[in-house]
mmCIF file of C-alpha atoms in Angstrom:
data_model
loop_
_atom_site.group_PDB
_atom_site.id
_atom_site.type_symbol
_atom_site.label_atom_id
_atom_site.label_comp_id
_atom_site.label_asym_id
_atom_site.label_seq_id
_atom_site.Cartn_x
_atom_site.Cartn_y
_atom_site.Cartn_z
ATOM 1 C CA MET D 794 -45.429 -20.189 -75.248
ATOM 2 C CA GLY D 795 -46.431 -17.281 -77.446
ATOM 3 C CA ASP D 796 -45.583 -13.831 -78.636
ATOM 4 C CA SER D 797 -47.277 -11.069 -76.689
ATOM 5 C CA GLY D 798 -45.353 -8.166 -78.118
ATOM 6 C CA GLY D 799 -45.244 -7.869 -81.910
ATOM 7 C CA SER D 800 -42.983 -9.702 -84.324
ATOM 8 C CA VAL D 801 -41.053 -11.905 -81.911
ATOM 9 C CA VAL D 802 -40.909 -15.465 -83.217
ATOM 10 C CA SER D 803 -39.818 -18.433 -81.138
ATOM 11 C CA VAL D 804 -38.602 -21.960 -81.521
ATOM 12 C CA ASP D 805 -39.242 -23.809 -78.265
ATOM 13 C CA VAL D 806 -36.622 -26.490 -77.704
ATOM 14 C CA GLU D 807 -37.799 -29.374 -75.510
ATOM 15 C CA ARG D 808 -34.504 -29.989 -73.774
ATOM 16 C CA ILE D 809 -33.978 -30.413 -70.078
ATOM 17 C CA SER D 810 -30.622 -29.014 -68.956
ATOM 18 C CA PHE D 811 -29.503 -29.398 -65.351
ATOM 19 C CA GLY D 812 -33.104 -29.335 -64.139
ATOM 20 C CA GLY D 813 -34.145 -26.381 -66.298
ATOM 21 C CA LYS D 814 -35.941 -26.218 -69.620
ATOM 22 C CA GLU D 815 -34.000 -24.464 -72.355
ATOM 23 C CA HIS D 816 -35.748 -22.314 -74.941
ATOM 24 C CA HIS D 817 -34.172 -20.974 -78.130
ATOM 25 C CA ILE D 818 -35.982 -17.737 -78.941
ATOM 26 C CA GLN D 819 -35.730 -15.789 -82.187
ATOM 27 C CA THR D 820 -36.019 -12.143 -81.168
ATOM 28 C CA ASN D 821 -36.032 -8.992 -83.268
ATOM 29 C CA TYR D 822 -32.303 -8.733 -82.472
ATOM 30 C CA GLY D 823 -31.231 -12.279 -83.236
ATOM 31 C CA PRO D 824 -31.557 -15.661 -81.504
ATOM 32 C CA VAL D 825 -31.035 -16.078 -77.776
ATOM 33 C CA SER D 826 -31.123 -19.033 -75.389
ATOM 34 C CA VAL D 827 -33.067 -18.893 -72.119
ATOM 35 C CA ALA D 828 -32.949 -21.651 -69.477
ATOM 36 C CA VAL D 829 -36.019 -21.598 -67.222
ATOM 37 C CA TYR D 830 -36.056 -23.026 -63.692
ATOM 38 C CA GLY D 831 -39.118 -23.163 -61.480
ATOM 39 C CA ASP D 832 -42.856 -22.517 -61.495
ATOM 40 C CA HIS D 833 -44.021 -20.117 -64.215
ATOM 41 C CA ASP D 834 -46.738 -18.816 -61.873
ATOM 42 C CA LYS D 835 -44.151 -17.339 -59.518
ATOM 43 C CA PRO D 836 -42.566 -13.894 -59.939
ATOM 44 C CA ALA D 837 -39.824 -13.754 -62.559
ATOM 45 C CA LEU D 838 -36.119 -13.359 -61.840
ATOM 46 C CA VAL D 839 -34.111 -12.671 -65.013
ATOM 47 C CA THR D 840 -30.351 -13.270 -64.955
ATOM 48 C CA TYR D 841 -27.569 -12.219 -67.342
ATOM 49 C CA PRO D 842 -23.931 -13.366 -66.946
ATOM 50 C CA ASP D 843 -20.554 -11.799 -67.643
ATOM 51 C CA ILE D 844 -18.450 -12.185 -70.785
ATOM 52 C CA ALA D 845 -17.657 -15.810 -71.768
ATOM 53 C CA LEU D 846 -20.011 -17.169 -69.078
ATOM 54 C CA ASN D 847 -23.510 -18.616 -69.030
ATOM 55 C CA HIS D 848 -25.842 -19.524 -66.183
ATOM 56 C CA MET D 849 -23.916 -22.697 -65.354
ATOM 57 C CA SER D 850 -20.550 -20.950 -65.008
ATOM 58 C CA CYS D 851 -21.856 -17.679 -63.499
ATOM 59 C CA PHE D 852 -24.712 -18.616 -61.135
ATOM 60 C CA GLN D 853 -24.101 -22.295 -60.376
ATOM 61 C CA GLY D 854 -22.194 -21.589 -57.142
ATOM 62 C CA LEU D 855 -25.021 -19.467 -55.780
ATOM 63 C CA LEU D 856 -27.756 -21.895 -56.779
ATOM 64 C CA PHE D 857 -25.793 -24.859 -55.405
ATOM 65 C CA CYS D 858 -25.753 -23.101 -52.042
ATOM 66 C CA PRO D 859 -28.812 -24.773 -50.418
ATOM 67 C CA GLU D 860 -30.048 -21.717 -48.502
ATOM 68 C CA ALA D 861 -29.760 -19.415 -51.527
ATOM 69 C CA ALA D 862 -31.393 -21.963 -53.823
ATOM 70 C CA SER D 863 -34.255 -22.311 -51.338
ATOM 71 C CA LEU D 864 -34.715 -18.542 -51.150
ATOM 72 C CA LEU D 865 -34.650 -17.998 -54.893
ATOM 73 C CA LEU D 866 -36.456 -21.078 -56.189
ATOM 74 C CA HIS D 867 -39.148 -20.944 -53.491
ATOM 75 C CA ASN D 868 -40.084 -17.419 -54.441
ATOM 76 C CA PHE D 869 -39.155 -17.030 -58.114
ATOM 77 C CA CYS D 870 -39.191 -18.628 -61.515
ATOM 78 C CA ILE D 871 -35.683 -18.001 -62.823
ATOM 79 C CA TYR D 872 -35.093 -17.081 -66.475
ATOM 80 C CA HIS D 873 -31.370 -17.396 -67.290
ATOM 81 C CA ILE D 874 -30.593 -15.431 -70.465
ATOM 82 C CA SER D 875 -27.289 -16.321 -72.109
ATOM 83 C CA PRO D 876 -25.432 -13.764 -74.222
ATOM 84 C CA PRO D 877 -25.825 -14.727 -77.903
ATOM 85 C CA GLY D 878 -23.852 -17.900 -78.580
ATOM 86 C CA HIS D 879 -22.828 -18.465 -74.953
ATOM 87 C CA GLU D 880 -25.311 -21.220 -74.079
ATOM 88 C CA LEU D 881 -24.256 -24.820 -73.495
ATOM 89 C CA GLY D 882 -23.542 -26.516 -76.809
ATOM 90 C CA ALA D 883 -23.811 -23.282 -78.816
ATOM 91 C CA ALA D 884 -22.852 -23.347 -82.492
ATOM 92 C CA PRO D 885 -20.600 -20.636 -83.966
ATOM 93 C CA ILE D 886 -22.547 -17.542 -84.948
ATOM 94 C CA SER D 887 -22.279 -16.767 -88.659
ATOM 95 C CA PRO D 888 -19.479 -14.269 -89.372
ATOM 96 C CA ASN D 889 -21.977 -12.441 -91.610
ATOM 97 C CA ALA D 890 -24.331 -11.765 -88.695
ATOM 98 C CA PRO D 891 -24.092 -8.156 -87.452
ATOM 99 C CA ILE D 892 -22.540 -7.638 -84.035
ATOM 100 C CA PRO D 893 -25.308 -6.408 -81.704
ATOM 101 C CA SER D 894 -25.000 -3.158 -79.800
ATOM 102 C CA VAL D 895 -25.597 -2.946 -76.064
ATOM 103 C CA ASP D 896 -28.985 -1.391 -76.884
ATOM 104 C CA ASP D 897 -29.811 -4.384 -79.089
ATOM 105 C CA LEU D 898 -29.051 -6.770 -76.219
ATOM 106 C CA ALA D 899 -31.158 -4.716 -73.778
ATOM 107 C CA ASP D 900 -34.049 -4.689 -76.258
ATOM 108 C CA GLN D 901 -33.552 -8.430 -76.724
ATOM 109 C CA VAL D 902 -34.267 -8.850 -72.991
ATOM 110 C CA ALA D 903 -37.601 -7.063 -73.557
ATOM 111 C CA ASP D 904 -38.381 -9.493 -76.396
ATOM 112 C CA VAL D 905 -37.654 -12.420 -74.063
ATOM 113 C CA LEU D 906 -40.096 -11.000 -71.499
ATOM 114 C CA ASP D 907 -42.713 -10.592 -74.226
ATOM 115 C CA PHE D 908 -42.246 -14.177 -75.359
ATOM 116 C CA PHE D 909 -42.872 -15.543 -71.878
ATOM 117 C CA GLY D 910 -45.708 -13.093 -71.230
ATOM 118 C CA LEU D 911 -43.871 -11.424 -68.343
ATOM 119 C CA GLY D 912 -44.684 -7.966 -67.055
ATOM 120 C CA SER D 913 -42.446 -6.604 -64.301
ATOM 121 C CA VAL D 914 -39.449 -8.687 -63.265
ATOM 122 C CA MET D 915 -36.489 -8.793 -60.904
ATOM 123 C CA CYS D 916 -33.115 -8.588 -62.670
ATOM 124 C CA PHE D 917 -29.842 -10.192 -61.559
ATOM 125 C CA GLY D 918 -26.730 -9.397 -63.592
ATOM 126 C CA VAL D 919 -22.977 -9.885 -63.263
ATOM 127 C CA THR D 920 -20.456 -7.323 -64.614
ATOM 128 C CA ALA D 921 -21.212 -7.092 -68.370
ATOM 129 C CA GLY D 922 -24.594 -8.709 -67.688
ATOM 130 C CA ALA D 923 -25.200 -6.126 -64.957
ATOM 131 C CA TYR D 924 -24.604 -3.386 -67.531
ATOM 132 C CA ILE D 925 -27.084 -4.922 -69.988
ATOM 133 C CA LEU D 926 -29.781 -5.286 -67.318
ATOM 134 C CA THR D 927 -29.148 -1.774 -65.961
ATOM 135 C CA LEU D 928 -29.527 -0.425 -69.489
ATOM 136 C CA PHE D 929 -32.700 -2.501 -69.849
ATOM 137 C CA ALA D 930 -34.009 -1.020 -66.577
ATOM 138 C CA SER D 931 -33.300 2.516 -67.784
ATOM 139 C CA LYS D 932 -35.137 1.908 -71.083
ATOM 140 C CA TYR D 933 -38.046 -0.102 -69.662
ATOM 141 C CA ARG D 934 -38.427 1.295 -66.150
ATOM 142 C CA GLU D 935 -41.973 -0.012 -65.713
ATOM 143 C CA ARG D 936 -40.785 -3.576 -66.344
ATOM 144 C CA VAL D 937 -38.142 -3.753 -63.587
ATOM 145 C CA LEU D 938 -39.084 -4.235 -59.935
ATOM 146 C CA GLY D 939 -35.530 -4.464 -58.666
ATOM 147 C CA LEU D 940 -31.896 -4.967 -59.632
ATOM 148 C CA ILE D 941 -29.322 -7.253 -58.018
ATOM 149 C CA LEU D 942 -25.977 -6.370 -59.566
ATOM 150 C CA VAL D 943 -22.621 -8.062 -58.995
ATOM 151 C CA SER D 944 -19.447 -6.046 -59.745
ATOM 152 C CA PRO D 945 -21.413 -3.967 -62.249
ATOM 153 C CA LEU D 946 -20.233 -1.836 -65.131
ATOM 154 C CA CYS D 947 -22.034 1.455 -65.712
ATOM 155 C CA LYS D 948 -19.539 3.718 -67.474
ATOM 156 C CA GLY D 949 -17.892 3.498 -70.859
ATOM 157 C CA PRO D 950 -14.583 1.631 -70.972
ATOM 158 C CA THR D 951 -11.491 3.497 -69.835
ATOM 159 C CA TRP D 952 -8.613 3.663 -72.286
ATOM 160 C CA THR D 953 -6.850 0.952 -70.288
ATOM 161 C CA GLU D 954 -9.859 -1.374 -70.384
ATOM 162 C CA TRP D 955 -10.493 -0.587 -74.044
ATOM 163 C CA LEU D 956 -6.912 -1.478 -74.973
ATOM 164 C CA TYR D 957 -6.970 -4.583 -72.748
ATOM 165 C CA SER D 958 -10.190 -5.736 -74.449
ATOM 166 C CA LYS D 959 -8.700 -5.082 -77.890
ATOM 167 C CA VAL D 960 -5.738 -7.296 -77.065
ATOM 168 C CA MET D 961 -8.078 -10.039 -75.800
ATOM 169 C CA SER D 962 -10.244 -9.648 -78.919
ATOM 170 C CA ASN D 963 -7.232 -10.140 -81.177
ATOM 171 C CA LEU D 964 -6.156 -13.217 -79.242
ATOM 172 C CA LEU D 965 -9.682 -14.654 -79.481
ATOM 173 C CA TYR D 966 -9.872 -13.886 -83.181
ATOM 174 C CA TYR D 967 -6.535 -15.403 -84.162
ATOM 175 C CA TYR D 968 -5.874 -18.043 -81.473
ATOM 176 C CA GLY D 969 -9.278 -18.887 -79.998
ATOM 177 C CA MET D 970 -9.808 -19.635 -76.305
ATOM 178 C CA CYS D 971 -6.067 -19.988 -75.693
ATOM 179 C CA GLY D 972 -4.338 -20.110 -72.329
ATOM 180 C CA LEU D 973 -3.615 -16.359 -72.310
ATOM 181 C CA VAL D 974 -7.265 -15.470 -72.956
ATOM 182 C CA LYS D 975 -8.383 -17.799 -70.184
ATOM 183 C CA GLU D 976 -5.884 -16.211 -67.804
ATOM 184 C CA CYS D 977 -7.192 -12.728 -68.681
ATOM 185 C CA LEU D 978 -10.751 -13.854 -68.010
ATOM 186 C CA LEU D 979 -9.854 -15.588 -64.752
ATOM 187 C CA GLN D 980 -8.182 -12.392 -63.536
ATOM 188 C CA ARG D 981 -11.403 -10.582 -64.406
ATOM 189 C CA TYR D 982 -13.536 -13.036 -62.415
ATOM 190 C CA PHE D 983 -11.566 -14.164 -59.368
ATOM 191 C CA SER D 984 -9.257 -12.915 -56.624
ATOM 192 C CA LYS D 985 -5.585 -13.907 -56.671
ATOM 193 C CA GLU D 986 -6.046 -16.231 -53.682
ATOM 194 C CA VAL D 987 -8.597 -18.323 -55.552
ATOM 195 C CA ARG D 988 -6.645 -18.338 -58.815
ATOM 196 C CA GLY D 989 -3.623 -19.679 -56.949
ATOM 197 C CA PHE D 990 0.086 -18.944 -57.265
ATOM 198 C CA SER D 991 3.413 -20.721 -56.778
ATOM 199 C CA GLU D 992 2.758 -21.701 -53.163
ATOM 200 C CA LEU D 993 -1.001 -22.226 -53.432
ATOM 201 C CA PRO D 994 -2.800 -24.353 -56.033
ATOM 202 C CA GLU D 995 -5.769 -22.918 -57.892
ATOM 203 C CA SER D 996 -9.142 -23.683 -56.368
ATOM 204 C CA ASP D 997 -11.739 -26.137 -57.638
ATOM 205 C CA ILE D 998 -13.988 -23.314 -58.855
ATOM 206 C CA VAL D 999 -11.191 -21.956 -61.052
ATOM 207 C CA GLN D 1000 -10.509 -25.397 -62.491
ATOM 208 C CA ALA D 1001 -14.225 -25.833 -63.185
ATOM 209 C CA CYS D 1002 -14.385 -22.397 -64.799
ATOM 210 C CA LYS D 1003 -11.431 -23.231 -67.050
ATOM 211 C CA SER D 1004 -13.208 -26.369 -68.184
ATOM 212 C CA LEU D 1005 -16.369 -24.430 -68.990
ATOM 213 C CA LEU D 1006 -14.395 -21.751 -70.855
ATOM 214 C CA ASP D 1007 -12.965 -24.496 -73.071
ATOM 215 C CA GLN D 1008 -16.536 -25.189 -74.198
ATOM 216 C CA ARG D 1009 -17.153 -21.622 -75.406
ATOM 217 C CA GLN D 1010 -17.099 -20.772 -79.101
ATOM 218 C CA SER D 1011 -14.256 -18.261 -79.244
ATOM 219 C CA MET D 1012 -15.804 -16.141 -82.008
ATOM 220 C CA ASN D 1013 -19.064 -15.879 -80.083
ATOM 221 C CA VAL D 1014 -17.117 -14.601 -77.079
ATOM 222 C CA TRP D 1015 -15.222 -12.233 -79.397
ATOM 223 C CA ARG D 1016 -18.540 -10.726 -80.506
ATOM 224 C CA PHE D 1017 -19.659 -10.029 -76.925
ATOM 225 C CA VAL D 1018 -16.267 -8.485 -76.097
ATOM 226 C CA GLN D 1019 -16.656 -6.225 -79.144
ATOM 227 C CA THR D 1020 -20.150 -5.216 -78.038
ATOM 228 C CA MET D 1021 -19.093 -4.354 -74.494
ATOM 229 C CA ASN D 1022 -16.050 -2.435 -75.704
ATOM 230 C CA GLU D 1023 -18.463 -0.072 -77.510
ATOM 231 C CA ARG D 1024 -20.714 0.527 -74.505
ATOM 232 C CA TYR D 1025 -21.539 4.043 -73.357
ATOM 233 C CA ASP D 1026 -21.839 5.790 -69.999
ATOM 234 C CA LEU D 1027 -25.108 5.180 -68.134
ATOM 235 C CA THR D 1028 -24.452 7.689 -65.335
ATOM 236 C CA GLU D 1029 -27.225 10.100 -66.383
ATOM 237 C CA GLN D 1030 -29.733 7.269 -66.789
ATOM 238 C CA LEU D 1031 -28.942 5.998 -63.295
ATOM 239 C CA LYS D 1032 -30.383 9.168 -61.789
ATOM 240 C CA GLN D 1033 -33.786 8.285 -63.253
ATOM 241 C CA LEU D 1034 -33.948 4.755 -61.817
ATOM 242 C CA GLN D 1035 -36.256 4.265 -58.855
ATOM 243 C CA CYS D 1036 -36.340 0.478 -58.589
ATOM 244 C CA ARG D 1037 -34.614 -1.088 -55.603
ATOM 245 C CA THR D 1038 -30.981 -1.916 -56.299
ATOM 246 C CA LEU D 1039 -28.614 -4.168 -54.369
ATOM 247 C CA ILE D 1040 -24.982 -4.072 -55.498
ATOM 248 C CA PHE D 1041 -22.343 -6.619 -54.499
ATOM 249 C CA VAL D 1042 -18.673 -6.133 -55.284
ATOM 250 C CA GLY D 1043 -15.595 -8.002 -54.137
ATOM 251 C CA GLU D 1044 -13.006 -5.784 -52.508
ATOM 252 C CA ASN D 1045 -10.423 -7.222 -54.942
ATOM 253 C CA SER D 1046 -12.594 -6.737 -58.026
ATOM 254 C CA GLN D 1047 -11.237 -4.815 -61.007
ATOM 255 C CA PHE D 1048 -14.593 -3.022 -61.037
ATOM 256 C CA HIS D 1049 -14.708 -1.967 -57.401
ATOM 257 C CA THR D 1050 -14.378 1.761 -58.176
ATOM 258 C CA GLU D 1051 -17.150 1.558 -60.763
ATOM 259 C CA ALA D 1052 -19.517 -0.074 -58.262
ATOM 260 C CA VAL D 1053 -18.846 2.760 -55.799
ATOM 261 C CA HIS D 1054 -19.447 5.326 -58.553
ATOM 262 C CA MET D 1055 -22.696 3.645 -59.520
ATOM 263 C CA THR D 1056 -23.978 3.661 -55.955
ATOM 264 C CA SER D 1057 -23.177 7.356 -55.569
ATOM 265 C CA LYS D 1058 -25.409 8.169 -58.556
ATOM 266 C CA LEU D 1059 -28.420 6.064 -57.557
ATOM 267 C CA ASP D 1060 -31.150 7.269 -55.195
ATOM 268 C CA ARG D 1061 -29.902 6.238 -51.755
ATOM 269 C CA ARG D 1062 -33.451 5.458 -50.591
ATOM 270 C CA TYR D 1063 -33.527 2.528 -52.990
ATOM 271 C CA CYS D 1064 -29.901 1.397 -53.183
ATOM 272 C CA ALA D 1065 -27.427 -0.513 -50.992
ATOM 273 C CA LEU D 1066 -23.823 -1.399 -51.758
ATOM 274 C CA VAL D 1067 -22.155 -4.393 -50.098
ATOM 275 C CA GLU D 1068 -18.426 -5.049 -50.355
ATOM 276 C CA VAL D 1069 -17.444 -8.678 -49.870
ATOM 277 C CA GLN D 1070 -14.036 -9.038 -48.297
ATOM 278 C CA ALA D 1071 -11.254 -11.150 -49.850
ATOM 279 C CA CYS D 1072 -13.256 -11.665 -53.043
ATOM 280 C CA GLY D 1073 -12.942 -10.906 -56.759
ATOM 281 C CA SER D 1074 -15.652 -9.843 -59.181
ATOM 282 C CA LEU D 1075 -17.553 -13.124 -59.488
ATOM 283 C CA VAL D 1076 -19.069 -13.131 -56.004
ATOM 284 C CA THR D 1077 -21.748 -15.617 -57.136
ATOM 285 C CA GLU D 1078 -19.053 -18.275 -57.529
ATOM 286 C CA GLU D 1079 -16.268 -17.222 -55.177
ATOM 287 C CA GLN D 1080 -18.325 -16.366 -52.062
ATOM 288 C CA PRO D 1081 -21.992 -17.139 -52.807
ATOM 289 C CA HIS D 1082 -22.802 -17.685 -49.105
ATOM 290 C CA ALA D 1083 -22.013 -14.009 -48.460
ATOM 291 C CA MET D 1084 -24.925 -12.962 -50.687
ATOM 292 C CA LEU D 1085 -27.667 -14.810 -48.852
ATOM 293 C CA ILE D 1086 -28.596 -12.537 -45.944
ATOM 294 C CA PRO D 1087 -28.329 -9.267 -47.907
ATOM 295 C CA MET D 1088 -30.580 -10.735 -50.617
ATOM 296 C CA GLU D 1089 -33.069 -11.859 -47.990
ATOM 297 C CA TYR D 1090 -33.240 -8.362 -46.475
ATOM 298 C CA PHE D 1091 -33.415 -6.853 -49.959
ATOM 299 C CA MET D 1092 -36.406 -8.962 -50.940
ATOM 300 C CA GLY D 1093 -38.220 -8.067 -47.749
ATOM 301 C CA TYR D 1094 -39.057 -11.440 -46.321
ATOM 302 C CA GLY D 1095 -37.388 -14.302 -44.512
ATOM 303 C CA LEU D 1096 -35.899 -17.529 -45.742
ATOM 304 C CA TYR D 1097 -37.817 -20.672 -44.694
ATOM 305 C CA ARG D 1098 -40.690 -18.520 -43.426
ATOM 306 C CA PRO D 1099 -43.215 -18.470 -46.285
ATOM 307 C CA SER D 1100 -46.165 -18.633 -43.853
ATOM 308 C CA GLN D 1101 -45.062 -15.329 -42.315
ATOM 309 C CA LEU D 1102 -45.274 -13.348 -45.540
ATOM 310 C CA ASP D 1103 -47.459 -10.312 -45.147
ATOM 311 C CA CYS D 1104 -47.577 -9.650 -48.875
ATOM 312 C CA SER D 1105 -48.689 -11.548 -51.931
ATOM 313 C CA PRO D 1106 -46.144 -14.131 -53.165
ATOM 314 C CA ARG D 1107 -46.360 -12.386 -56.537
ATOM 315 C CA SER D 1108 -45.127 -9.145 -54.924
ATOM 316 C CA PRO D 1109 -41.752 -10.045 -53.384
ATOM 317 C CA LEU D 1110 -40.490 -6.467 -53.341
ATOM 318 C CA SER D 1111 -42.634 -4.981 -50.622
ATOM 319 C CA PRO D 1112 -41.918 -2.642 -48.872
ATOM 320 C CA PHE D 1113 -40.466 -0.502 -51.667
ATOM 321 C CA CYS D 1114 -37.528 1.177 -49.898
ATOM 322 C CA ILE D 1115 -34.271 -0.522 -48.943
ATOM 323 C CA SER D 1116 -34.323 -2.344 -45.614
ATOM 324 C CA PRO D 1117 -32.224 -0.427 -43.042
ATOM 325 C CA GLU D 1118 -30.544 -3.701 -42.030
ATOM 326 C CA LEU D 1119 -28.617 -3.610 -45.310
ATOM 327 C CA LEU D 1120 -26.740 -0.586 -44.024
ATOM 328 C CA SER D 1121 -25.738 -2.355 -40.804
ATOM 329 C CA PRO D 1122 -23.219 -5.197 -41.234
ATOM 330 C CA GLU D 1123 -23.633 -6.285 -37.620
ATOM 331 C CA SER D 1124 -27.307 -7.069 -38.129
ATOM 332 C CA MET D 1125 -26.542 -9.273 -41.136
ATOM 333 C CA GLY D 1126 -24.331 -11.606 -39.129
ATOM 334 C CA VAL D 1127 -21.829 -12.181 -41.925
ATOM 335 C CA LYS D 1128 -18.419 -10.768 -42.716
ATOM 336 C CA LEU D 1129 -19.512 -8.059 -45.110
ATOM 337 C CA LYS D 1130 -18.522 -4.450 -45.326
ATOM 338 C CA PRO D 1131 -21.137 -2.080 -46.799
ATOM 339 C CA ILE D 1132 -19.145 0.955 -47.919
ATOM 340 C CA LYS D 1133 -21.601 3.733 -47.292
ATOM 341 C CA THR D 1134 -18.922 5.687 -45.407
ATOM 342 C CA ARG D 1135 -16.379 5.172 -48.180
ATOM 343 C CA VAL D 1136 -18.829 6.594 -50.702
ATOM 344 C CA ARG D 1137 -19.211 9.697 -48.542
ATOM 345 C CA LEU D 1138 -15.447 10.133 -48.373
ATOM 346 C CA GLU D 1139 -15.066 9.890 -52.113
ATOM 347 C CA MET D 1140 -17.948 12.268 -52.742
#
């Protein structure tokens, strides 16, 4: 590996983690961990998770779905970027280290691409990670072929969210990853049905998520919460984006309204919004099977049909405009509800 873009320095860690090779990269904006899965000669898919998550807790459900794993790993080399200090086995970040801004994290993504010698990439982000990758796409438009966003953020925090995040920050700072913080995060990620209640036990994915949250360094999570609480509105930048964008949001997500707003500001020739019924924000874990067919249409070619590709395998986003099937739930054969009509009503 080498630096193709200036002063980026890297330490390459030879560690195999769940089938992927993990790299610790020293960027111009601090160190970051990237887990790489697949053949480096294939097109790049860059992922970024939500607060307190990494690729194992945010994308594992999707990649453990055999059809989705086949689609993604057959056609892409996946570069999972963890927020600073969120990787498996991360050490506490020094309290003297400056807290990065959202612009720093977006520029850090560019440094990661430079380190691996990547040009244009597909981006796949969840909630806070969707914001970072959308900001990256607005700053480096020539480097983004397409965006897959799950329950994305695109505006600055409301007063309610800002206050909620401040309370969670204080709990993290003084009490660590305590039960109340975990409950706040689980409400952010999952629908009530999955989290469980008095008459229904919590699901296996929630139990697994709790276990993974216990492994997070609370002060590292605190730093990312602080960063995202200072984010700014990207609405004006959205109007300049012309890469293809596929947005998933659970109908029970806290960020449902923001996903609708985001779609209304993007060029409708290149954007599709899919609402997943009976689902929270973390669609990749709660209902990963619902993402398969829309992603296949979005990418422009069929699963298990590599011999039928009419484009180069290094150009998975041809044709450029959104497939019309994404606007027709009947043609997708799954219980999804694209909310094109709801956007019109709200506009």
